[in-house]
Amino acid sequence: MTAKGKPRVGEITQRTAARIAAVQALYQMDMAGTDVNDVIAEFIEQHFEGENRNETLATADRVFFADVLRAVVRRQREIDPMIDEQLATGWRLVRVDSILRAILRAGVAEILDRADVPARVAINEYVNVAHTFFDEEEPRVVNGVLDKLARRHRGHEFVSKRVTPS
């Protein structure tokens, strides 16, 4: 990690790169109204491959990237109200910065759809993704929202196991 908490290219795993790309793609879809399949194709052709590829994103797990995007699109009507419930009184998801909105949607989609990824890992990953875009309060918001929703939907992963003395 760099001094500001932003990961260096060599420190980014394939799934982390996929998560960063998914957030960027969700942002693009939100701003331009682009179709999910068009965005996936564009990211593979322009950001992951080719002469203008993004070195940070080039290593992204393409299948994981597409899975996260499709999960957000498929479950967005379920995801957005969940996030709204966790935001501070008077705040709604539509008022939140569009990058932060993309991070929250992707994180919740992964918690709901990817049982193969431990909830704590998903939370940590999206907090780190938030650090790549923000320096201030936003990573804490991501942590708080995802933690509450993960505990609600995957609470069994947060139950501490008691060690019995032998």
Coordinates of C-alpha atoms in Angstrom, one line a residue, residues 12-108:
I12 CA -3.7 -5.8 -6.6
T13 CA -5.1 -9.3 -7.0
Q14 CA -7.1 -10.4 -10.0
R15 CA -10.3 -10.2 -8.0
T16 CA -9.4 -6.8 -6.6
A17 CA -8.8 -5.5 -10.1
A18 CA -12.1 -7.0 -11.1
R19 CA -13.9 -5.2 -8.3
I20 CA -12.3 -1.8 -9.2
A21 CA -13.3 -2.4 -12.8
A22 CA -16.8 -3.3 -11.8
V23 CA -17.1 -0.1 -9.9
Q24 CA -15.9 1.9 -12.8
A25 CA -18.3 0.0 -15.2
L26 CA -21.2 0.6 -12.8
Y27 CA -20.4 4.3 -12.7
Q28 CA -20.3 4.4 -16.5
M29 CA -23.7 2.5 -16.7
D30 CA -25.2 4.9 -14.1
M31 CA -24.0 8.0 -15.9
A32 CA -24.5 7.0 -19.5
G33 CA -27.3 4.4 -19.2
T34 CA -25.1 1.8 -21.0
D35 CA -26.3 -1.8 -21.3
V36 CA -24.4 -4.3 -19.0
N37 CA -23.3 -6.5 -21.9
D38 CA -22.0 -3.5 -23.9
V39 CA -20.0 -2.4 -20.8
I40 CA -18.5 -5.8 -20.3
A41 CA -17.4 -6.0 -23.9
E42 CA -16.0 -2.5 -23.8
F43 CA -14.0 -3.1 -20.6
I44 CA -12.6 -6.4 -22.0
E45 CA -11.6 -4.8 -25.3
Q46 CA -10.4 -1.4 -24.1
H47 CA -9.4 -1.7 -20.4
F48 CA -8.2 -5.3 -20.0
E49 CA -6.7 -5.9 -23.4
G50 CA -5.3 -4.0 -26.4
E51 CA -2.7 -1.3 -26.7
N52 CA -4.6 1.3 -24.5
R53 CA -5.3 -1.2 -21.7
N54 CA -5.2 0.0 -18.1
E55 CA -2.3 -1.7 -16.3
T56 CA -4.1 -1.8 -13.0
L57 CA -7.2 -3.5 -14.6
A58 CA -5.3 -5.7 -17.1
T59 CA -5.0 -8.5 -14.6
A60 CA -8.7 -8.5 -13.7
D61 CA -10.6 -11.7 -13.4
R62 CA -12.9 -11.2 -16.3
V63 CA -15.5 -13.8 -15.2
F64 CA -15.7 -12.4 -11.7
F65 CA -16.0 -8.8 -13.1
A66 CA -18.9 -9.8 -15.3
D67 CA -20.6 -11.8 -12.5
V68 CA -20.5 -8.8 -10.1
L69 CA -22.0 -6.5 -12.8
R70 CA -24.7 -8.9 -13.7
A71 CA -25.6 -9.5 -10.0
V72 CA -26.0 -5.7 -9.5
V73 CA -28.2 -5.4 -12.5
R74 CA -30.3 -8.5 -11.7
R75 CA -30.8 -7.5 -8.0
Q76 CA -30.7 -3.7 -8.1
R77 CA -34.4 -3.3 -7.1
E78 CA -33.6 -5.4 -4.0
I79 CA -30.1 -3.8 -3.3
D80 CA -31.0 -0.1 -3.5
P81 CA -33.7 -0.2 -0.7
M82 CA -31.3 -2.2 1.5
I83 CA -28.6 0.4 1.1
D84 CA -31.1 3.3 1.7
E85 CA -32.1 1.7 5.0
Q86 CA -28.5 1.8 6.2
L87 CA -27.8 5.4 5.2
A88 CA -28.0 8.3 7.7
T89 CA -31.5 9.8 8.2
G90 CA -32.4 12.1 5.4
W91 CA -29.9 10.5 3.0
R92 CA -31.0 8.3 0.1
L93 CA -28.8 6.4 -2.3
V94 CA -29.7 8.7 -5.2
R95 CA -28.1 11.6 -3.2
V96 CA -24.8 9.7 -2.7
D97 CA -21.8 10.3 -4.9
S98 CA -22.1 8.1 -8.0
I99 CA -18.8 6.3 -7.4
L100 CA -19.7 5.6 -3.8
R101 CA -23.1 4.3 -5.0
A102 CA -21.4 1.9 -7.4
I103 CA -19.1 0.6 -4.6
L104 CA -22.0 0.0 -2.3
R105 CA -24.1 -1.7 -5.0
A106 CA -21.2 -4.0 -6.0
G107 CA -20.4 -4.8 -2.4
V108 CA -24.0 -5.7 -1.5

